[in-house]
mmCIF file of C-alpha atoms and ligand atoms in Angstrom:
data_model
loop_
_atom_site.group_PDB
_atom_site.id
_atom_site.type_symbol
_atom_site.label_atom_id
_atom_site.label_comp_id
_atom_site.label_asym_id
_atom_site.label_seq_id
_atom_site.Cartn_x
_atom_site.Cartn_y
_atom_site.Cartn_z
ATOM 1 C CA MET A 614 0.162 -0.302 -0.117
ATOM 2 C CA LYS A 615 1.440 3.509 -1.064
ATOM 3 C CA ILE A 616 1.058 6.192 1.296
ATOM 4 C CA SER A 617 0.098 9.754 -0.473
ATOM 5 C CA PHE A 618 -2.199 11.029 2.661
ATOM 6 C CA ASP A 619 -2.218 15.071 1.644
ATOM 7 C CA PRO A 620 -2.656 16.634 4.964
ATOM 8 C CA THR A 621 -4.053 19.733 3.128
ATOM 9 C CA VAL A 622 -6.906 17.914 1.438
ATOM 10 C CA SER A 623 -10.302 16.743 2.891
ATOM 11 C CA ARG A 624 -11.491 14.165 0.680
ATOM 12 C CA ASN A 625 -14.869 13.758 2.227
ATOM 13 C CA SER A 626 -16.527 15.175 -0.788
ATOM 14 C CA GLN A 627 -15.345 12.127 -2.619
ATOM 15 C CA SER A 628 -17.135 9.627 -0.573
ATOM 16 C CA PHE A 629 -20.470 8.726 0.906
ATOM 17 C CA GLY A 630 -21.009 9.393 4.516
ATOM 18 C CA ILE A 631 -22.650 6.882 6.469
ATOM 19 C CA ASN A 632 -23.820 4.353 4.123
ATOM 20 C CA LYS A 633 -26.903 2.406 3.847
ATOM 21 C CA ASP A 634 -24.845 -0.758 3.189
ATOM 22 C CA ARG A 635 -22.211 -0.073 5.985
ATOM 23 C CA GLN A 636 -23.766 -1.694 9.329
ATOM 24 C CA PRO A 637 -22.543 0.673 12.272
ATOM 25 C CA ILE A 638 -21.007 -0.505 15.207
ATOM 26 C CA VAL A 639 -21.438 0.814 18.711
ATOM 27 C CA ALA A 640 -18.345 -0.693 20.854
ATOM 28 C CA GLY A 641 -17.871 -0.596 24.568
ATOM 29 C CA ASN A 642 -14.482 -1.105 25.671
ATOM 30 C CA TRP A 643 -14.930 -2.098 29.543
ATOM 31 C CA LYS A 644 -11.264 -1.799 29.764
ATOM 32 C CA CYS A 645 -9.636 -2.878 33.463
ATOM 33 C CA ASN A 646 -13.023 -2.431 34.924
ATOM 34 C CA MET A 647 -16.210 -4.839 35.886
ATOM 35 C CA THR A 648 -15.894 -7.516 38.096
ATOM 36 C CA SER A 649 -18.140 -10.077 37.061
ATOM 37 C CA GLN A 650 -20.995 -9.787 39.450
ATOM 38 C CA GLN A 651 -21.085 -6.205 38.233
ATOM 39 C CA ALA A 652 -20.761 -7.391 34.303
ATOM 40 C CA LEU A 653 -23.887 -10.019 35.123
ATOM 41 C CA GLN A 654 -25.949 -6.820 36.465
ATOM 42 C CA PHE A 655 -24.809 -4.636 33.483
ATOM 43 C CA ALA A 656 -26.294 -7.369 31.210
ATOM 44 C CA GLU A 657 -29.665 -7.479 33.324
ATOM 45 C CA ASP A 658 -29.909 -3.596 33.134
ATOM 46 C CA ILE A 659 -28.991 -3.235 29.405
ATOM 47 C CA GLN A 660 -31.048 -6.267 28.269
ATOM 48 C CA PRO A 661 -34.567 -4.723 28.251
ATOM 49 C CA LYS A 662 -33.530 -1.328 26.964
ATOM 50 C CA LEU A 663 -32.676 -3.011 23.653
ATOM 51 C CA ASN A 664 -34.903 -5.866 23.845
ATOM 52 C CA LYS A 665 -37.194 -3.891 21.019
ATOM 53 C CA TYR A 666 -34.285 -4.332 18.453
ATOM 54 C CA ASN A 667 -34.557 -8.245 18.373
ATOM 55 C CA LYS A 668 -36.682 -8.708 15.489
ATOM 56 C CA PRO A 669 -36.024 -11.187 12.577
ATOM 57 C CA GLY A 670 -32.554 -9.836 10.648
ATOM 58 C CA ALA A 671 -31.686 -7.506 13.275
ATOM 59 C CA ASP A 672 -28.295 -8.690 13.122
ATOM 60 C CA LYS A 673 -28.026 -7.316 9.566
ATOM 61 C CA ASN A 674 -30.439 -4.605 9.763
ATOM 62 C CA SER A 675 -29.532 -2.632 12.739
ATOM 63 C CA PRO A 676 -26.282 -1.430 14.523
ATOM 64 C CA THR A 677 -23.851 -4.053 16.152
ATOM 65 C CA LEU A 678 -23.473 -3.452 19.278
ATOM 66 C CA VAL A 679 -19.922 -5.024 21.054
ATOM 67 C CA ILE A 680 -19.027 -4.925 24.329
ATOM 68 C CA ALA A 681 -15.378 -5.983 24.981
ATOM 69 C CA PRO A 682 -15.402 -6.673 28.391
ATOM 70 C CA GLY A 683 -11.711 -7.926 30.340
ATOM 71 C CA PHE A 684 -10.679 -11.724 29.611
ATOM 72 C CA LEU A 685 -12.368 -13.269 33.137
ATOM 73 C CA GLN A 686 -15.628 -11.308 32.029
ATOM 74 C CA ILE A 687 -16.107 -13.086 28.413
ATOM 75 C CA ALA A 688 -18.016 -15.929 29.693
ATOM 76 C CA ASP A 689 -20.699 -13.861 31.797
ATOM 77 C CA LEU A 690 -21.595 -12.051 28.869
ATOM 78 C CA PHE A 691 -21.493 -14.639 26.411
ATOM 79 C CA ASN A 692 -24.073 -16.469 28.745
ATOM 80 C CA THR A 693 -26.099 -13.564 29.090
ATOM 81 C CA LEU A 694 -26.125 -10.955 26.158
ATOM 82 C CA SER A 695 -24.831 -13.318 23.484
ATOM 83 C CA GLN A 696 -27.719 -15.400 23.925
ATOM 84 C CA ARG A 697 -30.237 -13.018 24.593
ATOM 85 C CA LEU A 698 -29.582 -9.938 21.742
ATOM 86 C CA MET A 699 -29.655 -10.463 18.636
ATOM 87 C CA ILE A 700 -27.659 -7.162 18.001
ATOM 88 C CA PHE A 701 -24.666 -8.283 20.482
ATOM 89 C CA MET A 702 -21.318 -9.672 19.332
ATOM 90 C CA LEU A 703 -18.940 -10.382 22.088
ATOM 91 C CA GLY A 704 -15.446 -8.806 22.149
ATOM 92 C CA ALA A 705 -12.221 -8.761 23.537
ATOM 93 C CA GLN A 706 -9.909 -6.221 24.414
ATOM 94 C CA ASN A 707 -6.316 -8.199 23.022
ATOM 95 C CA GLY A 708 -5.691 -11.280 21.653
ATOM 96 C CA HIS A 709 -2.326 -12.896 20.828
ATOM 97 C CA TYR A 710 -1.003 -13.569 17.292
ATOM 98 C CA LYS A 711 0.549 -17.171 18.376
ATOM 99 C CA HIS A 712 -1.195 -20.370 19.648
ATOM 100 C CA LYS A 713 0.095 -23.300 21.137
ATOM 101 C CA ASP A 714 3.461 -21.629 21.605
ATOM 102 C CA ALA A 715 5.395 -20.340 24.897
ATOM 103 C CA TYR A 716 3.759 -17.075 25.398
ATOM 104 C CA THR A 717 3.046 -17.186 28.997
ATOM 105 C CA GLY A 718 0.019 -15.018 30.583
ATOM 106 C CA GLU A 719 -1.074 -14.508 26.748
ATOM 107 C CA VAL A 720 -4.800 -15.349 25.438
ATOM 108 C CA SER A 721 -5.049 -16.699 21.964
ATOM 109 C CA MET A 722 -7.423 -15.430 19.065
ATOM 110 C CA GLU A 723 -8.215 -19.251 18.882
ATOM 111 C CA GLN A 724 -8.832 -19.397 22.590
ATOM 112 C CA LEU A 725 -11.364 -16.190 22.114
ATOM 113 C CA LYS A 726 -12.894 -17.710 19.439
ATOM 114 C CA GLU A 727 -13.812 -20.769 21.170
ATOM 115 C CA ALA A 728 -15.257 -18.860 24.314
ATOM 116 C CA GLY A 729 -17.672 -16.994 21.901
ATOM 117 C CA VAL A 730 -16.080 -14.148 20.989
ATOM 118 C CA GLU A 731 -16.654 -12.749 17.538
ATOM 119 C CA THR A 732 -14.354 -9.536 17.377
ATOM 120 C CA VAL A 733 -11.167 -8.396 19.260
ATOM 121 C CA ILE A 734 -9.508 -4.507 19.783
ATOM 122 C CA ILE A 735 -6.305 -4.467 18.610
ATOM 123 C CA GLY A 736 -3.698 -1.734 18.836
ATOM 124 C CA HIS A 737 -5.466 0.446 21.367
ATOM 125 C CA SER A 738 -3.479 3.409 22.334
ATOM 126 C CA GLU A 739 -2.870 2.368 25.967
ATOM 127 C CA ARG A 740 -1.577 -0.934 24.621
ATOM 128 C CA ARG A 741 0.644 1.094 22.495
ATOM 129 C CA ALA A 742 1.955 3.189 25.158
ATOM 130 C CA ASN A 743 2.061 0.503 27.996
ATOM 131 C CA ASP A 744 2.371 -2.763 26.328
ATOM 132 C CA ASN A 745 5.040 -2.565 23.520
ATOM 133 C CA GLU A 746 2.176 -3.090 21.001
ATOM 134 C CA THR A 747 4.027 -2.260 17.959
ATOM 135 C CA ASP A 748 2.724 -1.747 14.606
ATOM 136 C CA GLU A 749 4.068 -4.695 13.206
ATOM 137 C CA LYS A 750 2.471 -6.742 16.509
ATOM 138 C CA VAL A 751 -0.559 -4.992 15.469
ATOM 139 C CA ASN A 752 -0.352 -6.377 11.683
ATOM 140 C CA LEU A 753 0.271 -9.971 12.940
ATOM 141 C CA LYS A 754 -2.654 -9.553 15.388
ATOM 142 C CA VAL A 755 -4.945 -8.067 12.661
ATOM 143 C CA LYS A 756 -4.000 -11.253 10.295
ATOM 144 C CA LYS A 757 -4.276 -13.855 13.007
ATOM 145 C CA ALA A 758 -7.779 -12.389 14.118
ATOM 146 C CA LEU A 759 -8.816 -12.828 10.501
ATOM 147 C CA ALA A 760 -7.667 -16.306 10.088
ATOM 148 C CA SER A 761 -9.176 -17.557 13.116
ATOM 149 C CA GLY A 762 -12.279 -16.051 12.063
ATOM 150 C CA LEU A 763 -12.471 -12.855 14.133
ATOM 151 C CA ILE A 764 -13.293 -9.512 13.075
ATOM 152 C CA PRO A 765 -10.626 -7.082 13.952
ATOM 153 C CA ILE A 766 -11.075 -3.594 15.273
ATOM 154 C CA ALA A 767 -7.441 -2.070 14.523
ATOM 155 C CA CYS A 768 -7.105 1.096 16.569
ATOM 156 C CA VAL A 769 -4.812 4.051 15.011
ATOM 157 C CA GLY A 770 -4.739 7.427 16.742
ATOM 158 C CA GLU A 771 -2.060 10.403 16.861
ATOM 159 C CA THR A 772 -0.901 12.242 20.360
ATOM 160 C CA ARG A 773 -1.196 15.648 21.223
ATOM 161 C CA ALA A 774 2.472 16.024 20.644
ATOM 162 C CA GLU A 775 2.187 14.299 17.266
ATOM 163 C CA ARG A 776 -0.822 16.866 16.427
ATOM 164 C CA GLU A 777 1.169 19.721 17.887
ATOM 165 C CA ALA A 778 3.693 18.995 15.785
ATOM 166 C CA GLY A 779 1.618 18.893 12.876
ATOM 167 C CA ARG A 780 2.231 15.014 12.128
ATOM 168 C CA THR A 781 -1.497 13.593 12.248
ATOM 169 C CA GLU A 782 -1.648 12.566 8.956
ATOM 170 C CA GLU A 783 2.169 11.095 8.998
ATOM 171 C CA VAL A 784 1.245 9.120 12.093
ATOM 172 C CA ILE A 785 -2.139 7.623 10.974
ATOM 173 C CA SER A 786 -0.984 6.635 7.413
ATOM 174 C CA ARG A 787 1.771 4.648 9.010
ATOM 175 C CA GLN A 788 -0.626 3.131 11.560
ATOM 176 C CA VAL A 789 -2.950 2.289 8.620
ATOM 177 C CA VAL A 790 -0.584 1.112 6.198
ATOM 178 C CA LYS A 791 1.176 -1.465 8.778
ATOM 179 C CA ALA A 792 -1.928 -2.431 10.274
ATOM 180 C CA LEU A 793 -3.476 -3.513 6.990
ATOM 181 C CA SER A 794 -0.048 -4.683 5.506
ATOM 182 C CA ASP A 795 -1.006 -8.203 3.807
ATOM 183 C CA ILE A 796 -4.599 -7.962 4.241
ATOM 184 C CA SER A 797 -6.379 -9.752 1.136
ATOM 185 C CA SER A 798 -9.004 -7.571 -0.600
ATOM 186 C CA GLU A 799 -11.071 -10.471 -0.005
ATOM 187 C CA ASP A 800 -10.776 -9.973 3.531
ATOM 188 C CA ILE A 801 -10.329 -6.140 3.880
ATOM 189 C CA SER A 802 -14.179 -5.535 4.477
ATOM 190 C CA LYS A 803 -14.094 -7.685 7.526
ATOM 191 C CA VAL A 804 -11.513 -5.348 9.451
ATOM 192 C CA VAL A 805 -13.240 -2.566 11.279
ATOM 193 C CA ILE A 806 -10.819 0.583 11.780
ATOM 194 C CA ALA A 807 -11.264 2.921 15.019
ATOM 195 C CA TYR A 808 -9.762 6.316 14.504
ATOM 196 C CA GLU A 809 -8.698 7.190 18.347
ATOM 197 C CA PRO A 810 -6.933 10.279 18.767
ATOM 198 C CA VAL A 811 -4.900 9.640 21.933
ATOM 199 C CA TRP A 812 -5.845 13.381 23.382
ATOM 200 C CA ALA A 813 -9.030 12.728 23.148
ATOM 201 C CA ILE A 814 -9.237 9.489 25.202
ATOM 202 C CA GLY A 815 -10.347 9.283 28.849
ATOM 203 C CA LYS A 816 -11.934 11.005 31.938
ATOM 204 C CA GLY A 817 -11.651 15.153 31.427
ATOM 205 C CA ALA A 818 -9.988 15.007 28.148
ATOM 206 C CA THR A 819 -11.899 16.711 25.409
ATOM 207 C CA PRO A 820 -13.797 15.028 22.496
ATOM 208 C CA CYS A 821 -12.393 15.321 18.824
ATOM 209 C CA SER A 822 -14.830 17.818 17.255
ATOM 210 C CA THR A 823 -16.996 16.039 15.011
ATOM 211 C CA ASP A 824 -15.476 18.336 11.797
ATOM 212 C CA GLU A 825 -11.934 17.006 12.779
ATOM 213 C CA ALA A 826 -12.932 13.198 13.277
ATOM 214 C CA ASN A 827 -15.006 13.228 10.151
ATOM 215 C CA ARG A 828 -12.176 14.706 8.230
ATOM 216 C CA VAL A 829 -9.834 11.979 9.226
ATOM 217 C CA VAL A 830 -11.919 9.491 8.978
ATOM 218 C CA GLY A 831 -12.709 10.646 5.624
ATOM 219 C CA ASN A 832 -8.584 10.378 4.854
ATOM 220 C CA ILE A 833 -8.679 6.877 6.060
ATOM 221 C CA ARG A 834 -11.245 5.717 3.930
ATOM 222 C CA GLU A 835 -9.411 7.407 0.872
ATOM 223 C CA LEU A 836 -5.751 5.708 2.089
ATOM 224 C CA VAL A 837 -7.359 2.277 2.256
ATOM 225 C CA ARG A 838 -9.211 3.133 -1.619
ATOM 226 C CA GLU A 839 -5.503 3.429 -2.767
ATOM 227 C CA THR A 840 -4.977 -0.081 -2.230
ATOM 228 C CA TYR A 841 -8.172 -1.873 -1.888
ATOM 229 C CA GLY A 842 -10.799 0.498 -4.447
ATOM 230 C CA ASP A 843 -14.348 0.559 -3.739
ATOM 231 C CA LYS A 844 -14.042 -1.889 -1.431
ATOM 232 C CA ALA A 845 -13.169 0.871 1.118
ATOM 233 C CA ASP A 846 -16.658 1.652 0.939
ATOM 234 C CA GLU A 847 -17.423 -1.341 2.768
ATOM 235 C CA VAL A 848 -14.946 -0.910 5.543
ATOM 236 C CA ARG A 849 -16.436 0.334 8.861
ATOM 237 C CA ILE A 850 -14.464 3.231 10.104
ATOM 238 C CA LEU A 851 -15.369 4.032 14.101
ATOM 239 C CA TYR A 852 -14.553 7.298 16.175
ATOM 240 C CA GLY A 853 -13.550 7.061 19.607
ATOM 241 C CA GLY A 854 -12.415 9.518 22.568
ATOM 242 C CA ASN A 855 -14.991 10.713 24.671
ATOM 243 C CA ALA A 856 -17.350 9.344 22.459
ATOM 244 C CA ASN A 857 -20.766 9.949 24.946
ATOM 245 C CA PRO A 858 -24.793 10.298 24.258
ATOM 246 C CA ASP A 859 -24.461 13.972 23.928
ATOM 247 C CA ASN A 860 -22.121 13.560 20.773
ATOM 248 C CA ILE A 861 -23.002 10.359 18.940
ATOM 249 C CA SER A 862 -25.934 11.646 16.892
ATOM 250 C CA ASP A 863 -23.671 14.508 15.623
ATOM 251 C CA LEU A 864 -21.026 12.381 15.183
ATOM 252 C CA MET A 865 -22.982 10.234 12.578
ATOM 253 C CA ILE A 866 -24.936 13.346 11.067
ATOM 254 C CA HIS A 867 -23.666 16.706 11.344
ATOM 255 C CA ASN A 868 -25.328 19.524 10.244
ATOM 256 C CA GLY A 869 -27.762 17.483 8.574
ATOM 257 C CA THR A 870 -25.111 15.303 6.217
ATOM 258 C CA PRO A 871 -24.085 11.932 7.001
ATOM 259 C CA THR A 872 -20.693 11.753 8.282
ATOM 260 C CA GLU A 873 -18.000 9.152 7.552
ATOM 261 C CA ILE A 874 -18.038 7.728 10.719
ATOM 262 C CA ASP A 875 -19.641 4.438 11.188
ATOM 263 C CA GLY A 876 -19.761 4.508 14.608
ATOM 264 C CA ALA A 877 -17.920 4.852 17.824
ATOM 265 C CA LEU A 878 -15.571 3.008 20.382
ATOM 266 C CA ILE A 879 -16.533 3.702 23.489
ATOM 267 C CA GLY A 880 -14.477 3.708 27.059
ATOM 268 C CA GLY A 881 -16.113 5.745 29.957
ATOM 269 C CA ALA A 882 -19.702 5.655 28.518
ATOM 270 C CA ALA A 883 -19.691 1.722 28.045
ATOM 271 C CA LEU A 884 -19.663 1.157 31.736
ATOM 272 C CA ASP A 885 -23.175 2.925 32.200
ATOM 273 C CA PRO A 886 -25.911 0.614 30.605
ATOM 274 C CA VAL A 887 -28.063 3.695 30.449
ATOM 275 C CA LYS A 888 -25.384 5.614 28.511
ATOM 276 C CA LEU A 889 -24.760 2.812 26.154
ATOM 277 C CA ALA A 890 -28.124 2.229 25.470
ATOM 278 C CA SER A 891 -28.880 5.577 24.374
ATOM 279 C CA MET A 892 -25.633 5.852 22.182
ATOM 280 C CA TYR A 893 -27.142 2.465 20.632
ATOM 281 C CA ASP A 894 -30.494 3.839 20.240
ATOM 282 C CA GLN A 895 -29.145 7.370 18.499
ATOM 283 C CA THR A 896 -27.081 5.398 16.501
ATOM 284 C CA ALA A 897 -29.821 2.955 15.117
ATOM 285 C CA ALA A 898 -32.124 6.257 14.676
ATOM 286 C CA ALA A 899 -29.153 7.725 12.566
ATOM 287 C CA TRP A 900 -28.695 4.671 10.199
ATOM 288 C CA GLU A 901 -32.620 4.591 9.775
ATOM 289 C CA THR A 902 -32.255 8.035 8.385
ATOM 290 C CA VAL A 903 -29.437 7.259 6.314
ATOM 291 C CA LYS A 904 -31.617 4.240 4.941
ATOM 292 C CA ALA A 905 -34.583 6.229 4.735
HETATM 293 P P1 LIG B 1769 -12.967 6.930 26.062
HETATM 294 O O1 LIG B 1769 -12.204 5.760 25.586
HETATM 295 O O2 LIG B 1769 -14.534 6.808 25.435
HETATM 296 O O3 LIG B 1769 -13.211 7.048 27.783
HETATM 297 O O4 LIG B 1769 -12.637 8.329 26.109
HETATM 298 C C1 LIG B 1769 -12.251 5.608 24.253
HETATM 299 C C2 LIG B 1769 -11.220 4.297 24.389
HETATM 300 O O5 LIG B 1769 -10.108 4.320 24.916
HETATM 301 O O6 LIG B 1769 -11.496 3.341 23.323
#
């Protein structure tokens, strides 16, 4: 994949906005929160709010709800939400690129798959910063996830220092190109990308504006298009970084125009069933508007 990412040009005009054919994703990343007891309580609390989506075809016709709990809570959500909500897709926050090998403390993609996991977050900025998750490892994990039948959610995002140095496009291009290295055009539509500017993540941080998030997400899609052509229109690209019930609708439809953003990767707000259900409802409403 070649890099020609022009920082001065917003290519959104070439793209189509949230798309009737691109099923949005509302994904909660629980990080290192929630005991099993709390996870089960969360499942009890959110399920009645989302039962209304349990209609034939809902797994395709409504946005996908993902929750990526800690490894030890995967079985709790598998036994509850995976069994009860058609829109639900069980996630994990990480997975290893090797199986049956000497990697003490790791959990393989095969093991996740066997536990009922369907999608896995890869390259979250916290893992890039704290756990030596390099671009190369991200790529190995994306490929291993696909080979194991999991949907990878590959995270990319610039730090505040990189943004202030005018390096946003360079960093995002590098991360996207490396993450997608050797992914076949058959597999590309299964890959989900999450644009998560590091400076917008976490308590007290200010979310990225919709205009800016949309600009970067649009540029990521055009970068994918350089290698994969029109298949780029099938790739879901999410925004993450203080996505919440107050900004999710605007992230999807801004000033009456559908954006390029296909949903959100949500940290803090995903710990509250009321907030996560509201974000799901708003995303579903936005997609209905686009499909109408
Ligand atoms: P936040 O986290 O929504 O709490 O900012 C997002 C993320 O880290 O994925």
